[in-house]
Amino acid sequence: MSGTGTTSERVLRGIPVSNGVCRGKVLVLSNREQTIPHLQLSDAEVPEQIHRFQEALMLSRRQIQALQHHLAQSMGATDAMIFDAHLLLLEDPMITEEVLGAIQRKRMNAEFAFQQVTEKYSAAMAAMEDEYLRERVSDLKDVTSRVLNNLMGCLDEGQLGSLSEPCIIVSQDLTPSTTAALNKKMVLGFATDIGSRTSHTAIMARAMQIPAVVALEKATLEIVSGQYALLDGFNGIVILNPTDQTLFEYGQLVRKQLSLHENLRDLRDQPALTLDGNRLLLSANVEGADDTEAVKVSGAEGVGLFRTEYLFLNRDTAPTEEEQYQEYQRMAEALKPHPVVIRTLDLGGDKFLSHVNISREASSFYGWRAIRFCLQQPEVFKAQLRAILRASVSGNVKLMYPMISGIHELDQANALLEQCQDELRRDGVPYDHKMEIGAMIEIPSAALAANALAKRVKFFSIGTNDLIQYTLAVDRMNEKVAHLYEPTHPSVLQLIHTTVLAAHQQGLWVGVCGEMAGDPVMTPLLLGLGVDELSASPAMVPQIKFIIRRLKMPEARELAEFALGCECGQEILRRSQNLARAVAPSLFDY
């Protein structure tokens, strides 16, 4: 395996997605499809491989017993007995003796020998007529995966909660639910083989202020657990076994960033005001009420995007109406009089639930998701709508629907909202009768129908991530085409411009809550295009405010006029970068 056992410095390059520098030991997460190395051993290496195998068995046994104990306490001894079969398989003398024989006689490394033996037994059990034995195949596969992970120093995503020391996570990819569950005290940073700047993994990394690099391609094959690494989230670099000179240079970079951080912290209570007096509303994107303190510390004026789907992840049942109400009410109360814009459930795409029957479609980003799912699951949708309505009396709550493609969906959603209002009124439950209702503009058809949609809502919020993806037919999760994802593509900018014009003609305000809103390079361009609000992760709010307060609107409008008349997205990007660097050079000094 490349990189194993070497102490020389080595640099892997990917895409930077979350700023920051960290260093520490690496932990490689298990990739169920990874290739198990087949090494030919010398006689002298055999004892060490036997020792590794026996240690992996003992560690696996301790892990299973710990799980069994936890389950017995939480659900009862009967439920905990499901792990008895796993323990029996670990202690099966036929399997262990055959593995030891393969190591000794065939000179196989422990992980390859164990995989070969367990695959043979799995195939034999699956072919048997005895139903009980056939059902044990899944147990054997689970045990096999655990032992192989321990042999190779890997961890399953589901075991991230058991980390005992800070580390840099390396994985093929991280699901949104896994990323959301990361313990920031134990995860210094993470790097993935695949991904893009706008993947949900990257978005969550920025929200959690964890340095991250994606699209390293073969990091999980070239890095092993226990190696020492430095991760540079500014430049998209992972350095294995960094030298003292490299550590010194990065120490200087960290000092510069600390100085900038102090300057940004001083802006917390300052308004997002351009040099010539134009006021912008600067909000934060959040996943739950626990993010309230981060919103306040960032200097944001409320929440521009409450991603409610994260309340539904990492649990066995959907949250009740009361649970949702408590979550929304807590944030509204804590941030009033600042607005809290709550987006209704946006499931599908790359976010799925185990307790709701959403199938993983071949083209899930174009399938049954977001408002489409909600309109066909009215009881789930109405429970959320009622919870939001009830919370509206506790603060400045606004509601918006995701993935609206035209007026028919919007009318249907509003009809269900009216039903909920009637029910609450009938039951004597208070709600804000003047709560603003908005629509997300993230499908080209919605931007093109913005004039009609503007007659039915009070505001628009442009979700640039999906708008770009759908306009350019680029799946941002697909590393083969992610490079075609281009925020400054002329077609994308024309759709944003069309949306802003339609909204302003109807007296509506327009926000941007996608990743373009959290990119300082895009800030002058979006201001020039006429948006009224930007909503970014709390970590990025200070940088966006910093650049707004150094801008003048004439130069922003000049950039936008150039962009709307330009045929080349790369040229628009260069102009945007030049203006951003000119007005706020310290933001880009790394």
Coordinates of C-alpha atoms in Angstrom, one line a residue, residues 115-534:
Q115 CA -11.2 -12.4 4.5
Q116 CA -10.5 -15.5 2.4
V117 CA -11.7 -17.9 5.2
T118 CA -14.8 -15.9 6.2
E119 CA -15.9 -15.5 2.6
K120 CA -15.7 -19.3 2.1
Y121 CA -17.9 -19.9 5.2
S122 CA -20.4 -17.2 4.2
A123 CA -20.9 -18.7 0.8
A124 CA -21.3 -22.2 2.3
M125 CA -23.9 -20.9 4.9
A126 CA -25.8 -19.0 2.3
A127 CA -26.2 -22.2 0.2
M128 CA -27.6 -24.3 3.0
E129 CA -31.3 -25.2 3.3
D130 CA -31.3 -24.6 7.1
E131 CA -33.0 -21.1 7.5
Y132 CA -31.2 -20.4 10.8
L133 CA -27.7 -20.9 9.2
R134 CA -28.7 -18.8 6.2
E135 CA -29.7 -16.0 8.6
R136 CA -26.3 -16.2 10.3
V137 CA -24.6 -15.0 7.1
S138 CA -25.3 -11.3 7.9
D139 CA -23.8 -11.9 11.4
L140 CA -20.7 -13.3 9.9
K141 CA -20.3 -10.5 7.5
D142 CA -20.7 -7.9 10.3
V143 CA -18.1 -9.7 12.4
T144 CA -15.8 -10.0 9.4
S145 CA -16.1 -6.2 8.8
R146 CA -15.3 -5.4 12.4
V147 CA -12.2 -7.7 12.6
L148 CA -10.9 -6.4 9.2
N149 CA -11.4 -2.8 10.4
N150 CA -9.4 -3.5 13.6
L151 CA -6.7 -5.3 11.6
M152 CA -6.3 -2.3 9.2
G153 CA -6.7 0.4 11.8
C154 CA -10.0 1.6 10.3
L155 CA -13.3 2.6 11.8
D156 CA -16.9 2.4 10.6
E157 CA -18.7 5.8 10.3
G158 CA -21.1 4.5 12.9
Q159 CA -18.2 4.2 15.4
L160 CA -17.2 7.9 15.2
G161 CA -18.9 8.6 18.5
S162 CA -16.4 6.3 20.3
L163 CA -13.3 8.3 19.4
S164 CA -10.9 8.4 22.4
E165 CA -8.3 11.0 21.1
P166 CA -8.3 13.9 18.6
C167 CA -7.6 12.9 15.0
I168 CA -7.9 13.8 11.4
I169 CA -10.6 11.7 9.7
V170 CA -9.9 10.3 6.2
S171 CA -12.7 8.7 4.3
Q172 CA -14.0 8.0 0.8
D173 CA -16.9 10.3 1.7
L174 CA -19.0 11.3 4.7
T175 CA -22.8 11.3 4.6
P176 CA -24.6 14.4 5.8
S177 CA -25.9 12.5 8.9
T178 CA -22.5 11.2 9.8
T179 CA -20.9 14.7 9.4
A180 CA -23.7 16.2 11.5
A181 CA -22.8 13.7 14.3
L182 CA -19.1 14.4 14.4
N183 CA -17.7 15.4 17.8
K184 CA -15.8 18.6 17.1
K185 CA -13.6 18.0 20.2
M186 CA -12.3 14.8 18.7
V187 CA -12.3 15.6 15.0
L188 CA -9.5 18.0 14.1
G189 CA -10.3 18.0 10.4
F190 CA -11.2 15.6 7.6
A191 CA -10.3 14.7 4.1
T192 CA -12.2 12.7 1.5
D193 CA -11.5 10.9 -1.7
I194 CA -14.5 12.5 -3.5
G195 CA -16.7 15.6 -3.1
S196 CA -16.9 19.2 -4.2
R197 CA -17.1 22.6 -2.5
T198 CA -20.9 22.4 -2.5
S199 CA -21.3 18.8 -1.3
H200 CA -23.2 18.6 2.0
T201 CA -20.1 17.2 3.6
A202 CA -18.3 20.5 2.7
I203 CA -21.2 22.6 3.8
M204 CA -21.3 20.9 7.1
A205 CA -17.6 21.3 7.6
R206 CA -17.8 25.0 7.2
A207 CA -20.8 25.2 9.5
M208 CA -18.9 23.3 12.1
Q209 CA -15.7 25.3 11.5
I210 CA -13.7 22.1 10.9
P211 CA -10.8 22.3 8.3
A212 CA -11.6 20.0 5.4
V213 CA -10.2 19.0 2.0
V214 CA -12.2 16.9 -0.5
A215 CA -11.5 15.3 -3.9
L216 CA -8.2 13.8 -3.0
E217 CA -9.1 10.8 -5.2
K218 CA -7.1 8.0 -3.5
A219 CA -6.4 9.3 0.1
T220 CA -8.0 6.2 1.7
L221 CA -5.6 4.0 -0.3
E222 CA -2.5 6.1 0.2
I223 CA -2.9 7.0 3.9
V224 CA -3.0 4.5 6.9
S225 CA -4.3 5.1 10.3
G226 CA -1.7 6.3 12.8
Q227 CA 0.2 8.4 10.3
Y228 CA 1.0 12.0 11.3
A229 CA -0.4 14.6 8.9
L230 CA -1.0 18.3 8.5
L231 CA -4.3 19.3 6.8
D232 CA -4.5 22.7 5.0
G233 CA -8.1 23.7 4.4
F234 CA -7.1 27.0 2.8
N235 CA -5.2 25.5 -0.1
G236 CA -6.6 21.9 -0.3
I237 CA -3.5 20.1 0.8
V238 CA -2.8 17.1 3.1
I239 CA 0.8 16.7 4.1
L240 CA 1.9 13.3 5.4
N241 CA 4.8 13.3 7.9
P242 CA 5.4 17.1 7.6
T243 CA 9.0 18.2 8.2
D244 CA 10.0 20.8 10.9
Q245 CA 10.4 23.4 8.1
T246 CA 6.8 22.7 6.9
L247 CA 5.5 23.0 10.4
F248 CA 7.3 26.3 10.9
E249 CA 5.8 27.8 7.7
Y250 CA 2.3 26.7 8.6
G251 CA 2.8 28.1 12.1
Q252 CA 3.3 31.5 10.5
L253 CA 0.1 31.0 8.4
V254 CA -1.8 30.2 11.6
R255 CA -0.6 33.3 13.3
K256 CA -1.8 35.4 10.4
Q257 CA -5.2 33.8 10.6
L258 CA -5.4 34.4 14.3
S259 CA -4.7 38.1 13.7
L260 CA -7.4 38.2 11.0
H261 CA -9.8 36.4 13.4
E262 CA -9.3 39.1 16.0
N263 CA -10.1 41.8 13.5
L264 CA -13.3 39.9 12.4
R265 CA -14.4 39.4 16.0
D266 CA -14.4 43.2 16.4
L267 CA -17.1 43.4 13.7
R268 CA -19.6 41.3 15.6
D269 CA -21.9 44.1 16.6
Q270 CA -21.3 46.2 13.5
P271 CA -24.0 46.3 10.7
A272 CA -23.4 44.9 7.2
L273 CA -23.1 48.3 5.7
T274 CA -21.2 49.3 2.6
L275 CA -18.8 52.2 2.7
D276 CA -21.4 54.4 0.9
G277 CA -24.2 53.5 3.3
N278 CA -26.1 50.7 1.7
R279 CA -27.5 48.2 4.3
L280 CA -27.7 44.5 3.7
L281 CA -29.2 41.9 6.0
L282 CA -26.6 39.3 6.9
S283 CA -28.0 36.0 8.3
A284 CA -26.8 32.6 9.2
N285 CA -27.6 29.0 8.1
V286 CA -28.3 26.6 10.9
E287 CA -29.3 22.9 11.5
G288 CA -31.0 23.3 14.9
A289 CA -31.6 25.4 18.0
D290 CA -28.2 24.3 19.4
D291 CA -26.6 26.6 16.8
T292 CA -28.2 29.7 18.5
E293 CA -25.0 30.7 20.3
A294 CA -23.0 30.3 17.1
V295 CA -25.4 32.7 15.3
K296 CA -25.0 35.3 18.1
V297 CA -21.2 35.0 18.2
S298 CA -20.9 35.4 14.4
G299 CA -22.6 38.7 14.4
A300 CA -25.4 37.5 12.1
E301 CA -28.8 39.2 12.3
G302 CA -30.9 36.2 12.6
V303 CA -31.3 33.0 10.6
G304 CA -31.8 33.0 6.9
L305 CA -32.0 29.2 6.5
F306 CA -33.1 26.7 9.2
R307 CA -32.4 23.3 7.6
T308 CA -35.2 21.3 9.4
E309 CA -34.3 18.0 7.8
Y310 CA -31.5 17.6 10.3
L311 CA -34.1 17.2 13.1
F312 CA -35.2 14.0 11.2
L313 CA -31.7 12.4 10.8
N314 CA -29.8 10.2 13.2
R315 CA -33.0 8.8 14.9
D316 CA -35.3 5.8 14.6
T317 CA -38.6 7.7 14.4
A318 CA -39.7 11.0 13.0
P319 CA -39.9 13.9 15.4
T320 CA -43.3 14.7 16.7
E321 CA -45.1 18.0 16.2
E322 CA -44.3 18.9 19.8
E323 CA -40.6 18.1 19.4
Q324 CA -40.4 20.2 16.3
Y325 CA -42.3 23.1 18.0
Q326 CA -39.9 23.1 20.9
E327 CA -36.9 23.3 18.6
Y328 CA -38.3 26.1 16.5
Q329 CA -39.7 28.0 19.5
R330 CA -36.4 27.9 21.3
M331 CA -34.5 29.5 18.4
A332 CA -37.2 32.1 17.7
E333 CA -37.3 33.1 21.3
A334 CA -33.5 33.3 21.6
L335 CA -33.0 35.5 18.5
K336 CA -36.0 37.8 18.5
P337 CA -36.5 40.4 17.2
H338 CA -34.2 39.1 14.5
P339 CA -35.8 36.9 11.9
V340 CA -35.7 33.1 11.8
V341 CA -36.5 31.7 8.3
I342 CA -37.5 28.0 8.6
R343 CA -37.3 25.9 5.5
T344 CA -39.8 23.0 5.4
L345 CA -38.5 19.5 5.1
D346 CA -36.0 19.0 2.3
L347 CA -35.4 15.3 2.2
G348 CA -34.1 13.3 -0.8
G349 CA -31.1 14.1 -2.9
D350 CA -28.3 12.9 -0.5
K351 CA -30.4 13.0 2.7
F352 CA -32.5 9.9 3.5
L353 CA -34.3 8.6 6.5
S354 CA -34.5 5.0 7.8
H355 CA -38.0 5.6 9.4
V356 CA -39.6 7.2 6.3
N357 CA -40.1 5.2 3.1
I358 CA -38.0 7.2 0.7
S359 CA -36.4 4.9 -1.8
R360 CA -32.9 5.7 -3.1
E361 CA -33.6 6.6 -6.7
A362 CA -31.1 6.4 -9.5
S363 CA -31.5 10.2 -10.0
S364 CA -32.5 11.2 -6.5
F365 CA -31.8 14.9 -7.0
Y366 CA -34.4 14.9 -9.7
G367 CA -36.9 12.6 -8.0
W368 CA -39.2 12.4 -5.0
R369 CA -37.7 15.0 -2.7
A370 CA -38.4 18.2 -0.8
I371 CA -41.8 19.8 -1.5
R372 CA -42.8 16.8 -3.8
F373 CA -42.3 14.4 -0.9
C374 CA -44.2 16.8 1.5
L375 CA -47.2 17.2 -0.7
Q376 CA -47.5 13.4 -1.0
Q377 CA -47.0 12.9 2.7
P378 CA -49.5 15.5 4.0
E379 CA -49.6 14.2 7.6
V380 CA -45.8 14.6 7.9
F381 CA -45.9 18.0 6.2
K382 CA -48.9 19.3 8.3
A383 CA -47.2 18.3 11.6
Q384 CA -44.3 20.4 10.6
L385 CA -46.4 23.3 9.4
R386 CA -48.4 23.4 12.6
A387 CA -45.2 23.3 14.7
I388 CA -43.8 26.3 12.7
L389 CA -47.1 28.2 13.0
R390 CA -47.2 27.6 16.8
A391 CA -43.6 28.8 17.1
S392 CA -44.3 32.0 15.2
V393 CA -45.8 33.7 18.2
S394 CA -42.4 33.4 20.0
G395 CA -40.4 35.6 17.6
N396 CA -39.9 36.8 14.1
V397 CA -40.5 33.5 12.3
K398 CA -40.8 33.2 8.5
L399 CA -41.5 30.0 6.5
M400 CA -40.3 29.0 3.1
Y401 CA -40.9 26.0 0.8
P402 CA -37.9 24.2 -0.9
M403 CA -37.8 23.0 -4.5
I404 CA -40.8 24.9 -5.8
S405 CA -40.9 24.4 -9.6
G406 CA -44.1 26.4 -10.4
I407 CA -47.3 27.9 -9.1
H408 CA -49.2 24.6 -8.8
E409 CA -46.8 23.3 -6.1
L410 CA -46.9 26.6 -4.3
D411 CA -50.7 26.8 -4.3
Q412 CA -50.9 23.2 -3.0
A413 CA -48.5 24.0 -0.2
N414 CA -50.3 27.2 0.8
A415 CA -53.6 25.3 0.8
L416 CA -52.2 22.8 3.3
L417 CA -50.9 25.7 5.4
E418 CA -54.3 27.3 5.4
Q419 CA -55.8 24.0 6.6
C420 CA -53.3 24.0 9.5
Q421 CA -54.2 27.6 10.3
D422 CA -57.9 26.7 10.4
E423 CA -57.2 23.7 12.7
L424 CA -55.1 25.9 15.1
R425 CA -57.7 28.6 15.1
R426 CA -60.5 26.1 15.8
D427 CA -58.5 24.7 18.7
G428 CA -57.7 28.1 20.2
V429 CA -53.9 27.7 19.6
P430 CA -52.3 31.1 18.8
Y431 CA -50.0 31.8 15.8
D432 CA -48.8 34.8 13.9
H433 CA -51.4 35.6 11.3
K434 CA -48.9 37.9 9.5
M435 CA -46.1 35.4 9.3
E436 CA -44.3 35.8 6.0
I437 CA -44.3 32.9 3.5
G438 CA -41.5 32.6 1.0
A439 CA -40.4 30.2 -1.8
M440 CA -36.9 29.0 -2.5
I441 CA -35.8 29.6 -6.1
E442 CA -33.5 26.7 -6.9
I443 CA -35.0 25.3 -10.1
P444 CA -34.7 27.2 -13.4
S445 CA -38.4 26.9 -14.0
A446 CA -39.0 28.8 -10.7
A447 CA -36.7 31.6 -11.7
L448 CA -38.4 31.8 -15.1
A449 CA -41.8 31.8 -13.4
A450 CA -40.7 34.3 -10.7
N451 CA -43.3 36.9 -11.8
A452 CA -46.1 34.6 -11.1
L453 CA -44.6 33.2 -7.9
A454 CA -44.0 36.7 -6.6
K455 CA -47.8 37.3 -6.5
R456 CA -48.2 34.4 -4.0
V457 CA -45.4 34.9 -1.5
K458 CA -43.6 37.7 0.5
F459 CA -40.0 36.8 -0.2
F460 CA -37.7 34.7 -2.3
S461 CA -34.6 32.9 -1.1
I462 CA -32.3 31.7 -3.9
G463 CA -30.7 28.3 -3.2
T464 CA -27.7 28.7 -5.5
N465 CA -26.3 25.1 -4.9
D466 CA -29.3 23.4 -6.6
L467 CA -29.9 26.3 -9.0
I468 CA -26.4 25.8 -10.4
Q469 CA -26.7 22.1 -10.4
Y470 CA -30.1 22.0 -12.3
T471 CA -29.2 24.8 -14.7
L472 CA -25.9 23.2 -15.8
A473 CA -27.0 19.5 -15.4
V474 CA -24.1 18.9 -13.0
D475 CA -24.4 16.5 -10.1
R476 CA -22.1 18.2 -7.6
M477 CA -21.7 14.8 -5.8
N478 CA -20.3 13.2 -8.9
E479 CA -16.5 13.7 -9.0
K480 CA -16.4 13.0 -12.7
V481 CA -18.5 16.2 -13.5
A482 CA -18.1 18.3 -10.3
H483 CA -15.5 20.5 -12.1
L484 CA -18.3 21.7 -14.4
Y485 CA -20.2 23.2 -11.4
E486 CA -19.7 26.9 -12.1
P487 CA -21.4 29.6 -9.9
T488 CA -20.4 32.4 -12.3
H489 CA -21.8 30.7 -15.4
P490 CA -23.7 33.4 -17.4
S491 CA -26.9 31.4 -17.4
V492 CA -26.9 31.1 -13.6
L493 CA -26.3 34.8 -13.2
Q494 CA -29.1 35.6 -15.7
L495 CA -31.5 33.5 -13.6
I496 CA -30.5 35.2 -10.4
H497 CA -31.0 38.6 -12.1
T498 CA -34.4 37.6 -13.4
T499 CA -35.5 36.5 -9.9
V500 CA -34.3 39.7 -8.3
L501 CA -36.1 41.9 -10.9
A502 CA -39.4 40.0 -10.6
A503 CA -39.3 40.2 -6.8
H504 CA -38.5 43.9 -6.6
Q505 CA -41.2 44.7 -9.1
Q506 CA -43.7 43.1 -6.6
G507 CA -42.1 44.8 -3.6
L508 CA -40.5 41.5 -2.3
W509 CA -37.1 41.1 -0.7
V510 CA -34.7 38.5 -2.1
G511 CA -32.1 36.5 -0.1
V512 CA -29.4 34.1 -1.1
C513 CA -28.9 31.1 1.2
G514 CA -26.7 28.9 -1.0
E515 CA -23.0 28.5 -0.9
M516 CA -22.5 31.6 -3.1
A517 CA -23.7 33.6 -0.1
G518 CA -20.9 32.3 2.0
D519 CA -18.1 32.9 -0.5
P520 CA -16.4 36.3 0.0
V521 CA -15.4 36.3 -3.7
M522 CA -19.1 36.2 -4.7
T523 CA -20.2 38.9 -2.3
P524 CA -19.6 42.0 -4.5
L525 CA -21.2 40.2 -7.5
L526 CA -24.4 39.3 -5.5
L527 CA -24.6 42.8 -4.0
G528 CA -24.3 44.2 -7.5
L529 CA -27.1 41.9 -8.8
G530 CA -29.4 43.5 -6.2
V531 CA -29.9 40.9 -3.5
D532 CA -31.2 42.2 -0.2
E533 CA -30.0 39.4 2.2
L534 CA -27.1 36.9 2.4

